[in-house]
Every structure is written in C-alpha cells, then in structure tokens.
Amino acid sequence: MLKLFQHIRFSTTRLMFSTIKPPWCSNLPRPQYSSLERISIPSQEWFQVYRVRPNVFAIYEPYHWEETISYLVVGSKHSLLIDTGMGIGNIQKVIDALVPSSATLKVINTHTHHDHTGDNWRFPGRLSGVDSDFVKQNSKGSIEEAQNEIKPGMMWETYLPEDFNPKNYRYHPYEINNYVKENDRIDLGQGQELQVISTPGHSPDSISLLDEKQRLLFAGDVFYPGPILLYRPETNLQDYLKSLEKLTEICSKIDLILPGHNIPNVEPKLIIKAAQAIRE
C-alpha cells in the first residue's frame, strides 16, 4: 500500500510539469554527438552516455537547460568520476552499469557549483576537491539553489526519473575526503594518470585535469562552447584570463577538450581564440 501511495504521489507531482518539449531542447542532442558511440543505460533515461575514448565516457544531461556533462575514466586499477551532475537522475546507477566493481571508484569535482556536485552525497569517502572556504560552504548543500534550477521551462519533464519529486529536490551535504592541488597526479593504474591544473576564475576552486597519455583535457567550466557565466560573486575575471592563458600553453599536448557543458569534444584551438577574445 505504501509503495502504491508513493507511486500515485510521484505521478501526481509529475503532472504539475508540462511535458511539452522546450524550445532550447529542440535541436538536441547537438551535432557533435553524432560521431560518438551512444551507450544505452535503460534504467536512467535522464542521462545520455557517450563513449569519447575506449575507456572515457561522457555522462550528459540534455533534458536540463544547463546541459551538464560529467565524465568517467576507466583505469586498470581505479576509475575516476569527474563531477557528479545535477542530482536529478542517479549517476551512481550509471557508474555501476559502466564499471562492475565500483569499489575502485574515485570521484573528483572540477569545481563545486551545485550543477556539478548534485550526486556527491552518493559517494561518501571517495570525494576529492580543492581545500578552500568556497568548497566548505558549498559542501553544506542547499535547498534554495536546487529549487532555482527546476523552475518552469528549465527541464524537459518527459524524461524526469519516475521517483523524482520536485518538492524534495535539494543539493545534499557532502564531505571532501581528499584535497588536491596544482600538479597533483591521480593514478588510475598502468601508467595512466591525470594531472591537476589549478584554473580559478569561473570559481575560486576550479581545476582542470590533463590526461597527457590520451591527450585529453577535462576543463570543467573554465571553457566550453556557449555563453560562459562569469558574473557570480565568486568570479574573478583576472584569474579567469590567467587560467585560459595557462591552458593555451598546453594545447600542443592535447587533441580534445572535454568541458562541463554542452558537448564533450571541443577542438583545443578554440581555447586560444577565447583567451584572445577576453584580452580584447
């Protein structure tokens, strides 16, 4: 009886939303996804999962206007989840489907804006991030910021998980267990490691991760194709420019930028253009 009541309650809640496809969603997925293999995760339709490299997966949330992307890098000894998404779908179930032994999983945040830490709470004891007051404040969670992300028109509600209740949506508190800094390396086994690069500006705790062996740069929100939000109180434009310039210096080491929004396959030359544009 309780399960039946819960099902009726969630179904009624879902009727509060419109199922009409919002205009911003009309051309999704973006054309850049057509060259990537899509991996089916039937139990989690909120996400679309794409293989970027044989061991690298983009976990895309196309049904929210922010189009957040998290990444999974599968190593021989450890796997690394880069960001945990909005917390609307259950990203842990996606990881479990892709990596049979989640006991070897590590999790790191490129920064702690809530659209990238929504499911942090599902990974206790495994979280890495930057040691800063900004991180400590964000790790307390927030109801208000979560509710601000599900206002009318921000989601295509048809794809909301069946158990998603908007009234209960919040960013749960979490605890960072391991702090990282510039030039730290995250070992995934058999010579595969990711180098931490401090890239503040968009937020004071922003980092990028360089996979030099596979020539990939996970850039978080430091750079992505589309309007980059640089107006929040924690934004520092001078730091942001320095971070872009730092990344232009390693463009010769990378073939692909994997950002935190929109598309997971960006040409490195675009970050050089972005640095020039913000200088001007």
mmCIF file of C-alpha atoms in Angstrom:
data_model
loop_
_atom_site.group_PDB
_atom_site.id
_atom_site.type_symbol
_atom_site.label_atom_id
_atom_site.label_comp_id
_atom_site.label_asym_id
_atom_site.label_seq_id
_atom_site.Cartn_x
_atom_site.Cartn_y
_atom_site.Cartn_z
ATOM 1 C CA MET A 1 0.000 0.000 0.000
ATOM 2 C CA LEU A 2 2.837 2.405 0.852
ATOM 3 C CA LYS A 3 4.525 1.764 -2.498
ATOM 4 C CA LEU A 4 1.216 2.333 -4.293
ATOM 5 C CA PHE A 5 0.724 5.607 -2.412
ATOM 6 C CA GLN A 6 4.241 6.730 -3.270
ATOM 7 C CA HIS A 7 3.699 5.904 -6.939
ATOM 8 C CA ILE A 8 0.445 7.893 -7.017
ATOM 9 C CA ARG A 9 2.093 10.803 -5.198
ATOM 10 C CA PHE A 10 5.039 10.936 -7.608
ATOM 11 C CA SER A 11 2.787 10.537 -10.635
ATOM 12 C CA THR A 12 0.586 13.391 -9.424
ATOM 13 C CA THR A 13 3.646 15.554 -8.868
ATOM 14 C CA ARG A 14 4.841 14.893 -12.402
ATOM 15 C CA LEU A 15 1.513 16.131 -13.746
ATOM 16 C CA MET A 16 2.364 19.535 -12.287
ATOM 17 C CA PHE A 17 5.025 19.843 -15.014
ATOM 18 C CA SER A 18 4.462 20.436 -18.699
ATOM 19 C CA THR A 19 5.609 17.618 -20.986
ATOM 20 C CA ILE A 20 5.960 19.967 -23.966
ATOM 21 C CA LYS A 21 9.464 19.983 -25.417
ATOM 22 C CA PRO A 22 11.047 23.348 -24.517
ATOM 23 C CA PRO A 23 12.488 25.449 -27.396
ATOM 24 C CA TRP A 24 16.097 25.225 -26.157
ATOM 25 C CA CYS A 25 15.843 21.429 -26.411
ATOM 26 C CA SER A 26 14.561 21.333 -29.989
ATOM 27 C CA ASN A 27 17.956 20.768 -31.631
ATOM 28 C CA LEU A 28 19.388 18.339 -29.081
ATOM 29 C CA PRO A 29 21.478 16.319 -28.985
ATOM 30 C CA ARG A 30 23.938 18.681 -30.658
ATOM 31 C CA PRO A 31 25.523 17.577 -33.974
ATOM 32 C CA GLN A 32 28.893 16.878 -32.312
ATOM 33 C CA TYR A 33 27.397 13.816 -30.616
ATOM 34 C CA SER A 34 26.729 12.096 -33.949
ATOM 35 C CA SER A 35 30.362 10.970 -34.207
ATOM 36 C CA LEU A 36 30.281 9.280 -30.786
ATOM 37 C CA GLU A 37 29.009 5.844 -29.794
ATOM 38 C CA ARG A 38 25.978 6.088 -27.537
ATOM 39 C CA ILE A 39 25.823 3.623 -24.637
ATOM 40 C CA SER A 40 22.353 2.574 -23.507
ATOM 41 C CA ILE A 41 21.577 2.754 -19.773
ATOM 42 C CA PRO A 42 17.868 1.774 -19.780
ATOM 43 C CA SER A 43 17.282 2.429 -16.084
ATOM 44 C CA GLN A 44 18.498 6.043 -16.296
ATOM 45 C CA GLU A 45 16.912 7.816 -19.266
ATOM 46 C CA TRP A 46 17.615 11.225 -17.718
ATOM 47 C CA PHE A 47 21.204 10.749 -18.881
ATOM 48 C CA GLN A 48 22.674 10.104 -22.301
ATOM 49 C CA VAL A 49 26.030 8.314 -22.171
ATOM 50 C CA TYR A 50 28.606 8.537 -24.980
ATOM 51 C CA ARG A 51 31.981 6.866 -25.458
ATOM 52 C CA VAL A 52 34.630 9.509 -26.168
ATOM 53 C CA ARG A 53 37.588 7.112 -25.972
ATOM 54 C CA PRO A 54 37.532 3.343 -25.356
ATOM 55 C CA ASN A 55 37.787 3.991 -21.598
ATOM 56 C CA VAL A 56 36.286 7.501 -21.369
ATOM 57 C CA PHE A 57 32.552 8.157 -21.129
ATOM 58 C CA ALA A 58 30.625 11.433 -21.246
ATOM 59 C CA ILE A 59 27.549 11.382 -18.998
ATOM 60 C CA TYR A 60 25.300 14.046 -20.484
ATOM 61 C CA GLU A 61 22.134 15.623 -19.028
ATOM 62 C CA PRO A 62 20.424 17.024 -22.149
ATOM 63 C CA TYR A 63 16.979 17.491 -20.626
ATOM 64 C CA HIS A 64 18.010 20.370 -18.370
ATOM 65 C CA TRP A 65 18.861 23.703 -19.982
ATOM 66 C CA GLU A 66 22.375 23.706 -18.489
ATOM 67 C CA GLU A 67 23.306 20.513 -20.400
ATOM 68 C CA THR A 68 25.745 19.454 -17.682
ATOM 69 C CA ILE A 69 28.326 16.785 -18.548
ATOM 70 C CA SER A 70 30.178 14.537 -16.100
ATOM 71 C CA TYR A 71 32.878 12.084 -17.156
ATOM 72 C CA LEU A 72 34.016 8.583 -16.239
ATOM 73 C CA VAL A 73 37.584 7.486 -16.935
ATOM 74 C CA VAL A 74 38.017 3.732 -16.504
ATOM 75 C CA GLY A 75 41.508 2.655 -15.454
ATOM 76 C CA SER A 76 43.094 -0.731 -14.835
ATOM 77 C CA LYS A 77 43.349 -0.141 -11.077
ATOM 78 C CA HIS A 78 40.940 2.708 -10.372
ATOM 79 C CA SER A 79 38.210 4.516 -12.249
ATOM 80 C CA LEU A 80 37.613 8.243 -11.873
ATOM 81 C CA LEU A 81 34.261 10.029 -11.939
ATOM 82 C CA ILE A 82 34.783 13.685 -12.831
ATOM 83 C CA ASP A 83 31.851 15.639 -11.330
ATOM 84 C CA THR A 84 28.518 14.129 -10.304
ATOM 85 C CA GLY A 85 25.931 16.170 -12.211
ATOM 86 C CA MET A 86 22.687 17.838 -11.191
ATOM 87 C CA GLY A 87 21.455 15.175 -8.789
ATOM 88 C CA ILE A 88 18.171 14.837 -10.698
ATOM 89 C CA GLY A 89 18.966 11.386 -12.065
ATOM 90 C CA ASN A 90 21.006 8.817 -10.136
ATOM 91 C CA ILE A 91 24.519 8.966 -11.566
ATOM 92 C CA GLN A 92 25.677 6.161 -9.288
ATOM 93 C CA LYS A 93 23.471 3.719 -11.208
ATOM 94 C CA VAL A 94 25.084 4.875 -14.441
ATOM 95 C CA ILE A 95 28.548 4.267 -12.990
ATOM 96 C CA ASP A 96 27.525 0.834 -11.708
ATOM 97 C CA ALA A 97 26.386 -0.080 -15.217
ATOM 98 C CA LEU A 98 29.681 1.009 -16.757
ATOM 99 C CA VAL A 99 32.099 -0.194 -14.062
ATOM 100 C CA PRO A 100 31.159 -3.535 -12.468
ATOM 101 C CA SER A 101 33.424 -3.006 -9.461
ATOM 102 C CA SER A 102 32.590 0.432 -8.095
ATOM 103 C CA ALA A 103 34.805 -0.314 -5.078
ATOM 104 C CA THR A 104 37.737 1.019 -7.134
ATOM 105 C CA LEU A 105 35.977 4.282 -7.941
ATOM 106 C CA LYS A 106 37.423 7.716 -7.157
ATOM 107 C CA VAL A 107 35.403 10.932 -7.508
ATOM 108 C CA ILE A 108 36.690 14.461 -8.083
ATOM 109 C CA ASN A 109 34.996 17.817 -8.638
ATOM 110 C CA THR A 110 36.305 20.273 -11.221
ATOM 111 C CA HIS A 111 34.618 22.880 -9.017
ATOM 112 C CA THR A 112 31.761 22.905 -6.530
ATOM 113 C CA HIS A 113 29.000 24.814 -8.282
ATOM 114 C CA HIS A 114 25.956 22.748 -7.473
ATOM 115 C CA ASP A 115 25.190 21.641 -11.038
ATOM 116 C CA HIS A 116 28.397 19.562 -10.845
ATOM 117 C CA THR A 117 28.078 18.218 -7.304
ATOM 118 C CA GLY A 118 24.424 17.167 -7.167
ATOM 119 C CA ASP A 119 25.201 13.497 -6.520
ATOM 120 C CA ASN A 120 28.351 13.975 -4.418
ATOM 121 C CA TRP A 121 26.468 12.701 -1.384
ATOM 122 C CA ARG A 122 26.148 9.264 -3.007
ATOM 123 C CA PHE A 123 29.931 8.716 -2.819
ATOM 124 C CA PRO A 124 30.965 9.084 0.828
ATOM 125 C CA GLY A 125 34.675 8.526 1.484
ATOM 126 C CA ARG A 126 35.619 8.900 -2.196
ATOM 127 C CA LEU A 127 35.462 12.635 -2.890
ATOM 128 C CA SER A 128 38.420 14.811 -3.906
ATOM 129 C CA GLY A 129 38.480 18.566 -4.400
ATOM 130 C CA VAL A 130 40.248 21.808 -3.579
ATOM 131 C CA ASP A 131 40.786 22.943 0.007
ATOM 132 C CA SER A 132 39.052 26.330 0.195
ATOM 133 C CA ASP A 133 36.364 28.190 2.115
ATOM 134 C CA PHE A 134 34.267 28.227 -1.064
ATOM 135 C CA VAL A 135 34.283 24.427 -1.170
ATOM 136 C CA LYS A 136 33.474 24.137 2.518
ATOM 137 C CA GLN A 137 30.484 26.459 2.122
ATOM 138 C CA ASN A 138 29.126 24.651 -0.934
ATOM 139 C CA SER A 139 29.547 21.256 0.719
ATOM 140 C CA LYS A 140 26.829 22.218 3.199
ATOM 141 C CA GLY A 141 24.266 21.746 0.416
ATOM 142 C CA SER A 142 21.349 23.993 -0.498
ATOM 143 C CA ILE A 143 17.603 23.761 -0.945
ATOM 144 C CA GLU A 144 17.187 27.239 -2.442
ATOM 145 C CA GLU A 145 19.780 26.799 -5.213
ATOM 146 C CA ALA A 146 18.337 23.421 -6.144
ATOM 147 C CA GLN A 147 14.811 24.798 -6.393
ATOM 148 C CA ASN A 148 16.104 27.645 -8.563
ATOM 149 C CA GLU A 149 17.253 25.042 -11.103
ATOM 150 C CA ILE A 150 13.840 23.470 -11.685
ATOM 151 C CA LYS A 151 11.705 26.484 -12.455
ATOM 152 C CA PRO A 152 9.235 26.242 -15.365
ATOM 153 C CA GLY A 153 10.951 25.896 -18.736
ATOM 154 C CA MET A 154 14.288 24.714 -17.361
ATOM 155 C CA MET A 155 13.699 20.979 -17.967
ATOM 156 C CA TRP A 156 12.057 18.657 -20.455
ATOM 157 C CA GLU A 157 9.936 16.928 -17.854
ATOM 158 C CA THR A 158 9.088 13.918 -20.017
ATOM 159 C CA TYR A 159 12.479 12.422 -19.098
ATOM 160 C CA LEU A 160 12.418 13.093 -15.368
ATOM 161 C CA PRO A 161 13.064 9.943 -13.314
ATOM 162 C CA GLU A 162 9.889 8.297 -12.029
ATOM 163 C CA ASP A 163 10.965 8.779 -8.416
ATOM 164 C CA PHE A 164 11.899 12.451 -8.827
ATOM 165 C CA ASN A 165 9.831 14.662 -6.535
ATOM 166 C CA PRO A 166 10.481 18.372 -7.205
ATOM 167 C CA LYS A 167 9.283 19.380 -3.744
ATOM 168 C CA ASN A 168 12.080 17.320 -2.212
ATOM 169 C CA TYR A 169 14.803 18.314 -4.667
ATOM 170 C CA ARG A 170 17.820 19.703 -2.872
ATOM 171 C CA TYR A 171 21.613 19.638 -3.002
ATOM 172 C CA HIS A 172 22.585 17.297 -0.197
ATOM 173 C CA PRO A 173 25.542 17.989 2.105
ATOM 174 C CA TYR A 174 28.732 16.066 1.425
ATOM 175 C CA GLU A 175 32.299 15.861 2.684
ATOM 176 C CA ILE A 176 35.520 16.188 0.687
ATOM 177 C CA ASN A 177 37.853 13.425 1.861
ATOM 178 C CA ASN A 178 40.978 14.201 -0.142
ATOM 179 C CA TYR A 179 42.295 17.620 -1.095
ATOM 180 C CA VAL A 180 44.189 18.183 -4.328
ATOM 181 C CA LYS A 181 46.453 20.986 -5.519
ATOM 182 C CA GLU A 182 48.419 22.103 -8.582
ATOM 183 C CA ASN A 183 50.424 19.319 -10.246
ATOM 184 C CA ASP A 184 48.991 16.514 -8.102
ATOM 185 C CA ARG A 185 48.525 13.321 -10.101
ATOM 186 C CA ILE A 186 45.644 10.872 -9.882
ATOM 187 C CA ASP A 187 46.896 7.369 -10.636
ATOM 188 C CA LEU A 188 44.451 5.025 -12.387
ATOM 189 C CA GLY A 189 46.958 2.222 -12.981
ATOM 190 C CA GLN A 190 49.361 1.022 -15.710
ATOM 191 C CA GLY A 191 50.839 4.450 -16.293
ATOM 192 C CA GLN A 192 47.528 6.251 -16.741
ATOM 193 C CA GLU A 193 47.272 9.343 -14.579
ATOM 194 C CA LEU A 194 45.567 12.699 -14.628
ATOM 195 C CA GLN A 195 47.411 15.861 -13.669
ATOM 196 C CA VAL A 196 45.636 18.528 -11.626
ATOM 197 C CA ILE A 197 45.884 22.041 -13.067
ATOM 198 C CA SER A 198 44.628 24.955 -10.972
ATOM 199 C CA THR A 199 42.371 27.108 -13.187
ATOM 200 C CA PRO A 200 40.434 29.557 -10.977
ATOM 201 C CA GLY A 201 38.328 32.425 -12.267
ATOM 202 C CA HIS A 202 34.924 30.977 -13.080
ATOM 203 C CA SER A 203 35.056 29.937 -9.419
ATOM 204 C CA PRO A 204 37.931 30.085 -6.909
ATOM 205 C CA ASP A 205 38.156 26.291 -6.667
ATOM 206 C CA SER A 206 38.161 25.470 -10.394
ATOM 207 C CA ILE A 207 40.607 22.849 -11.643
ATOM 208 C CA SER A 208 41.243 21.143 -14.954
ATOM 209 C CA LEU A 209 42.571 17.607 -15.399
ATOM 210 C CA LEU A 210 45.146 16.683 -18.033
ATOM 211 C CA ASP A 211 45.312 13.116 -19.338
ATOM 212 C CA GLU A 212 48.583 13.504 -21.226
ATOM 213 C CA LYS A 213 48.723 9.848 -22.279
ATOM 214 C CA GLN A 214 45.373 10.109 -24.105
ATOM 215 C CA ARG A 215 45.881 13.812 -24.956
ATOM 216 C CA LEU A 216 42.649 14.884 -23.245
ATOM 217 C CA LEU A 217 41.858 17.936 -21.106
ATOM 218 C CA PHE A 218 38.861 17.836 -18.758
ATOM 219 C CA ALA A 219 38.179 21.543 -18.385
ATOM 220 C CA GLY A 220 35.114 21.773 -16.139
ATOM 221 C CA ASP A 221 33.563 25.221 -16.540
ATOM 222 C CA VAL A 222 36.788 27.034 -17.370
ATOM 223 C CA PHE A 223 35.906 26.674 -21.025
ATOM 224 C CA TYR A 224 33.026 25.278 -23.060
ATOM 225 C CA PRO A 225 31.271 26.268 -26.295
ATOM 226 C CA GLY A 226 28.481 28.666 -25.398
ATOM 227 C CA PRO A 227 27.948 31.612 -23.037
ATOM 228 C CA ILE A 228 30.387 31.179 -20.138
ATOM 229 C CA LEU A 229 28.905 32.509 -16.893
ATOM 230 C CA LEU A 230 31.327 34.953 -15.262
ATOM 231 C CA TYR A 231 29.060 37.200 -13.232
ATOM 232 C CA ARG A 232 28.638 35.461 -9.882
ATOM 233 C CA PRO A 233 30.162 36.984 -6.734
ATOM 234 C CA GLU A 234 32.904 34.341 -6.658
ATOM 235 C CA THR A 235 34.031 35.068 -10.233
ATOM 236 C CA ASN A 236 37.413 36.771 -10.770
ATOM 237 C CA LEU A 237 37.988 37.914 -14.353
ATOM 238 C CA GLN A 238 41.736 38.444 -13.969
ATOM 239 C CA ASP A 239 42.156 34.924 -12.585
ATOM 240 C CA TYR A 240 39.973 33.629 -15.391
ATOM 241 C CA LEU A 241 42.174 35.189 -18.064
ATOM 242 C CA LYS A 242 45.307 33.787 -16.416
ATOM 243 C CA SER A 243 43.719 30.342 -16.357
ATOM 244 C CA LEU A 244 42.816 30.489 -20.045
ATOM 245 C CA GLU A 245 46.339 31.586 -20.870
ATOM 246 C CA LYS A 246 47.743 28.724 -18.785
ATOM 247 C CA LEU A 247 45.650 26.246 -20.770
ATOM 248 C CA THR A 248 46.714 27.721 -24.121
ATOM 249 C CA GLU A 249 50.293 26.827 -23.157
ATOM 250 C CA ILE A 250 49.441 23.108 -23.049
ATOM 251 C CA CYS A 251 47.332 22.986 -26.224
ATOM 252 C CA SER A 252 50.185 21.194 -28.003
ATOM 253 C CA LYS A 253 49.729 18.311 -25.522
ATOM 254 C CA ILE A 254 46.028 17.761 -26.193
ATOM 255 C CA ASP A 255 43.796 16.681 -29.056
ATOM 256 C CA LEU A 256 40.466 17.236 -27.325
ATOM 257 C CA ILE A 257 38.898 19.386 -24.618
ATOM 258 C CA LEU A 258 36.102 17.777 -22.593
ATOM 259 C CA PRO A 259 34.133 20.600 -20.905
ATOM 260 C CA GLY A 260 31.448 20.534 -18.226
ATOM 261 C CA HIS A 261 28.592 21.652 -20.501
ATOM 262 C CA ASN A 262 27.060 21.241 -23.951
ATOM 263 C CA ILE A 263 29.460 18.965 -25.883
ATOM 264 C CA PRO A 264 32.286 16.592 -24.880
ATOM 265 C CA ASN A 265 34.566 17.055 -27.896
ATOM 266 C CA VAL A 266 35.974 20.554 -28.408
ATOM 267 C CA GLU A 267 38.971 21.496 -30.543
ATOM 268 C CA PRO A 268 41.861 22.963 -28.486
ATOM 269 C CA LYS A 269 42.298 25.874 -30.901
ATOM 270 C CA LEU A 270 39.033 27.341 -29.627
ATOM 271 C CA ILE A 271 40.514 27.976 -26.191
ATOM 272 C CA ILE A 272 43.248 30.061 -27.833
ATOM 273 C CA LYS A 273 40.540 32.137 -29.538
ATOM 274 C CA ALA A 274 38.684 32.514 -26.228
ATOM 275 C CA ALA A 275 41.815 33.784 -24.447
ATOM 276 C CA GLN A 276 42.384 36.347 -27.210
ATOM 277 C CA ALA A 277 38.739 37.417 -27.069
ATOM 278 C CA ILE A 278 38.734 38.067 -23.317
ATOM 279 C CA ARG A 279 42.000 40.030 -23.603
ATOM 280 C CA GLU A 280 40.306 42.263 -26.127
#
